[in-house]
XYZ file of C-alpha atoms in Angstrom:
312
model
C 4.455 34.057 -3.312
C 5.377 34.950 -6.869
C 3.019 36.371 -9.481
C 2.220 32.975 -10.990
C 0.804 31.915 -7.620
C -1.967 34.502 -7.960
C -2.839 33.367 -11.483
C -4.456 30.013 -10.915
C -7.478 28.346 -12.401
C -10.311 27.437 -10.008
C -13.447 25.564 -10.950
C -15.387 22.312 -11.078
C -14.399 19.484 -13.393
C -17.695 18.519 -15.002
C -16.328 15.086 -15.874
C -15.897 14.181 -12.179
C -17.720 16.840 -10.154
C -14.460 17.590 -8.305
C -13.579 21.105 -7.248
C -10.075 21.901 -8.485
C -7.662 24.803 -8.256
C -4.190 26.076 -7.521
C -0.844 25.529 -9.149
C 2.730 24.717 -8.018
C 3.276 28.349 -7.025
C 0.278 28.570 -4.696
C -0.666 26.809 -1.452
C -4.453 26.773 -1.503
C -5.414 24.434 1.347
C -4.891 24.461 5.116
C -1.345 23.175 4.467
C -0.318 26.699 3.619
C 3.395 27.049 4.435
C 5.092 29.485 2.067
C 8.890 29.477 1.993
C 10.621 32.601 3.290
C 14.332 31.744 3.322
C 16.437 33.371 0.621
C 19.513 31.554 1.926
C 17.885 28.153 1.323
C 16.453 29.251 -2.040
C 12.818 28.691 -1.048
C 11.486 32.227 -0.631
C 8.090 32.500 -2.292
C 7.871 28.755 -2.933
C 5.030 26.782 -1.304
C 6.081 23.677 0.602
C 2.773 21.899 -0.028
C 0.907 23.300 -3.060
C -1.699 20.482 -3.040
C -3.053 21.815 -6.319
C -5.601 19.891 -8.327
C -8.481 18.356 -6.367
C -7.586 17.977 -2.684
C -9.347 15.012 -1.080
C -10.895 16.903 1.837
C -12.179 19.683 -0.438
C -13.831 17.131 -2.725
C -15.538 15.656 0.346
C -16.575 19.052 1.721
C -18.081 19.912 -1.663
C -20.103 16.707 -1.722
C -21.316 17.322 1.819
C -22.341 20.865 0.858
C -24.278 19.930 -2.280
C -26.036 17.097 -0.433
C -27.060 19.542 2.280
C -28.316 22.091 -0.263
C -30.342 19.385 -1.977
C -31.875 18.398 1.356
C -32.669 22.025 2.197
C -34.394 22.420 -1.193
C -36.560 19.360 -0.555
C -37.538 20.816 2.833
C -38.455 24.138 1.244
C -35.634 25.973 3.013
C -33.576 26.735 -0.113
C -35.001 28.267 -3.303
C -33.335 26.102 -5.966
C -32.122 22.567 -6.605
C -29.331 23.505 -9.014
C -26.525 25.822 -10.026
C -26.681 27.687 -13.313
C -23.990 29.492 -15.284
C -23.012 30.697 -18.735
C -20.013 29.403 -20.644
C -17.483 31.752 -22.221
C -19.448 31.268 -25.459
C -22.644 32.450 -23.759
C -24.254 29.011 -23.558
C -26.476 28.476 -20.499
C -25.685 25.415 -18.372
C -27.314 23.893 -15.276
C -26.271 21.181 -12.839
C -28.663 19.825 -10.246
C -27.259 19.284 -6.764
C -28.353 15.635 -6.831
C -26.599 15.055 -10.151
C -23.467 16.815 -8.895
C -23.412 14.583 -5.826
C -23.861 11.427 -7.934
C -21.045 12.547 -10.227
C -18.642 12.921 -7.289
C -19.802 9.611 -5.835
C -19.164 7.602 -8.993
C -15.856 9.351 -9.718
C -14.229 9.248 -6.282
C -13.145 5.645 -5.628
C -11.739 4.950 -9.138
C -9.630 8.125 -9.057
C -8.546 8.348 -5.421
C -8.230 4.785 -4.144
C -4.901 3.056 -4.749
C -5.095 -0.615 -3.860
C -2.734 -3.531 -4.498
C -1.637 -3.950 -8.084
C -4.648 -5.895 -9.265
C -4.738 -4.664 -12.833
C -4.311 -1.561 -14.918
C -6.198 1.644 -14.176
C -6.133 4.733 -16.315
C -6.219 6.827 -13.137
C -3.209 5.300 -11.349
C 0.480 5.744 -12.142
C 1.943 2.566 -10.657
C 5.481 3.902 -11.055
C 4.606 6.617 -8.510
C 2.964 4.323 -5.946
C 5.157 3.552 -2.935
C 2.512 2.286 -0.539
C -0.841 0.513 -0.714
C -3.626 0.651 0.140
C -4.012 4.422 0.289
C -6.268 7.163 -0.921
C -4.480 9.848 -2.903
C -3.984 13.186 -1.177
C -4.890 15.036 -4.357
C -6.079 14.210 -7.853
C -4.707 15.991 -10.897
C -1.807 17.833 -9.285
C 0.575 19.567 -11.682
C 3.410 17.893 -9.787
C 1.803 14.518 -10.443
C 3.869 12.564 -7.894
C 2.353 14.699 -5.113
C -1.016 13.004 -5.686
C 0.477 9.868 -4.134
C 1.904 11.429 -0.970
C 0.386 9.682 2.038
C -1.163 12.280 4.348
C -3.916 12.322 7.006
C -6.258 14.596 5.040
C -8.006 11.344 4.080
C -9.500 11.277 7.582
C -11.220 14.632 7.130
C -12.893 13.362 3.969
C -13.965 10.141 5.690
C -15.784 12.100 8.385
C -17.502 14.774 6.292
C -18.551 12.448 3.449
C -18.223 8.798 4.558
C -20.680 7.671 1.884
C -18.058 8.423 -0.798
C -15.899 5.541 0.424
C -16.057 1.833 -0.211
C -16.281 0.445 3.351
C -13.729 -2.332 2.839
C -11.237 -0.006 1.176
C -11.693 2.689 3.798
C -11.104 0.281 6.684
C -7.940 -1.125 5.098
C -6.576 2.399 4.580
C -7.443 3.376 8.161
C -5.300 0.472 9.349
C -2.361 1.821 7.331
C -2.990 5.314 8.700
C -2.969 3.943 12.239
C 0.339 2.175 11.619
C 2.073 4.994 9.719
C 0.652 8.385 10.714
C -0.596 8.226 14.309
C 1.500 9.907 17.002
C 0.834 10.213 20.741
C -1.257 13.404 20.443
C -1.347 14.287 16.783
C -1.103 12.922 13.265
C 2.065 12.961 11.194
C 1.343 15.263 8.290
C 3.406 13.111 5.939
C 4.434 9.466 5.865
C 7.936 8.831 7.208
C 8.889 6.960 4.015
C 8.376 10.085 1.914
C 11.531 11.855 0.711
C 10.201 15.195 2.035
C 9.449 13.893 5.552
C 10.987 16.025 8.315
C 9.139 15.722 11.641
C 10.712 18.452 13.765
C 9.438 21.982 13.200
C 11.580 25.025 14.007
C 10.448 28.323 12.516
C 13.729 29.896 13.663
C 15.880 27.503 11.630
C 18.383 29.766 9.861
C 20.138 27.020 7.936
C 20.412 26.653 4.177
C 18.549 23.316 4.293
C 15.684 23.714 1.784
C 13.617 21.064 3.571
C 13.398 22.879 6.893
C 14.781 26.451 6.747
C 12.376 28.926 8.404
C 10.104 26.021 9.286
C 9.517 24.942 5.693
C 8.555 21.466 6.935
C 5.521 22.774 8.855
C 3.232 20.248 7.151
C 5.846 17.676 6.135
C 5.859 15.460 9.206
C 5.180 17.412 12.427
C 2.213 15.930 14.258
C -0.890 18.133 14.179
C -3.376 17.535 16.983
C -6.619 18.635 15.274
C -6.216 15.873 12.683
C -6.284 13.241 15.428
C -9.917 14.069 16.149
C -10.838 13.320 12.535
C -8.872 10.075 12.519
C -10.597 8.837 15.672
C -14.036 9.760 14.336
C -13.256 8.051 11.013
C -12.257 4.908 12.914
C -15.543 4.943 14.812
C -17.667 5.688 11.739
C -16.206 2.845 9.682
C -15.958 0.418 12.593
C -19.709 0.750 12.941
C -20.102 -0.217 9.275
C -18.232 -3.530 9.760
C -20.174 -6.780 10.054
C -18.098 -8.101 12.967
C -19.392 -6.539 16.248
C -16.023 -7.146 17.913
C -14.468 -4.555 15.600
C -16.636 -1.784 17.043
C -15.866 -2.908 20.595
C -12.115 -3.020 19.988
C -12.184 0.307 18.150
C -13.974 2.006 21.052
C -11.291 0.713 23.397
C -8.570 1.975 21.082
C -10.169 5.428 20.793
C -10.447 5.679 24.582
C -6.797 4.759 24.988
C -5.746 7.486 22.542
C -7.992 10.108 24.148
C -6.547 9.300 27.575
C -3.255 10.799 26.376
C -5.000 14.054 25.520
C -6.664 14.113 28.937
C -3.318 13.535 30.652
C -1.686 16.296 28.626
C -4.451 18.752 29.512
C -3.999 17.991 33.199
C -0.262 18.702 32.988
C -0.555 21.764 30.776
C -0.315 25.219 32.369
C -2.885 26.244 29.759
C -5.173 23.264 30.460
C -5.357 22.758 26.727
C -3.941 20.948 23.710
C -1.204 22.326 21.462
C -1.310 23.128 17.776
C 1.239 20.423 16.987
C 4.105 18.383 18.364
C 7.383 17.226 16.905
C 8.387 13.590 16.380
C 6.552 11.130 18.626
C 4.817 13.846 20.627
C 7.950 15.819 21.537
C 7.339 19.415 22.617
C 7.593 21.952 19.795
C 8.713 25.430 20.847
C 7.186 26.922 17.692
C 3.740 25.532 18.422
C 0.885 27.400 20.050
C 0.531 25.826 23.527
C -3.238 25.645 23.342
C -5.262 25.977 20.175
C -8.987 26.089 19.562
C -9.214 23.665 16.656
C -7.097 21.086 18.477
C -9.458 21.268 21.432
C -12.618 21.324 19.305
C -11.577 18.380 17.151
C -10.744 16.195 20.152
C -13.984 17.198 21.883
C -15.872 16.160 18.747
C -14.162 12.768 18.913
C -15.213 12.430 22.564
C -18.781 13.312 21.599
C -18.768 10.816 18.723
C -17.487 8.068 21.045
C -20.129 8.922 23.622
C -22.941 8.801 21.061
C -21.830 5.511 19.572
C -21.384 3.973 23.026
C -24.946 5.005 23.883
C -26.235 3.391 20.683
C -24.384 0.135 21.313
């Protein structure tokens, strides 16, 4: 990473409540692949900066402030607000409840991209190549990156489902299922994206700037831990639908997907699930053969299915 990558602004946008940070020279989220190939001209360049306000971090922030507010009401936390001084020395406060409401009212207008049903000051229609989606980021320096279709939406749907309009969320989940779901994992980028490259090889010594030294780590390879969040999001929002058949059909679908993970675990010498796979579940030699967060995420999906089945 170059020097500019260490000099980035991090904070909370008081107009939206969104946590923001990073810049094009820094990769500040879990999609943290930094280029290392001099031959391909990508050394020190992040493949996926995801600067601005990343959707899952916005959701995690809302979940955290809601929890802190609840702990305050229960007498388990000493304050109901954050306080700070501006650069001019002015004292400011923001209550957790107000912060949560700010995120809630700001999220759908800025992140949801539906059919072209009118003008919105928050949507660049010339950059939209698929609807309906939720943006991956909001306010990225490389503004087109906001509109890249990635599965990080699913994380946000699980940790803060109340942020989402139920109808919009369900329609986007259907697009995710059609475009991003693999046999075991989730494609980390939509196949229609110019940067999509689904086969990861960290030993690639070519001069191809899209994949040299595994630069495409988060640009299409199918990560297993994300599948757990997708399945849980499907269950959460199926339960919010008015048609009871939707929940029944979703439970069947989730079971069918999880059966592939069970079969893989039975065949695996490690009795576990890998970090990621290549295109359509193909074995990836650069992937860890069994990884804790893959296992944990799928187990959480199993638990969620079990709980919802018991409630049915």
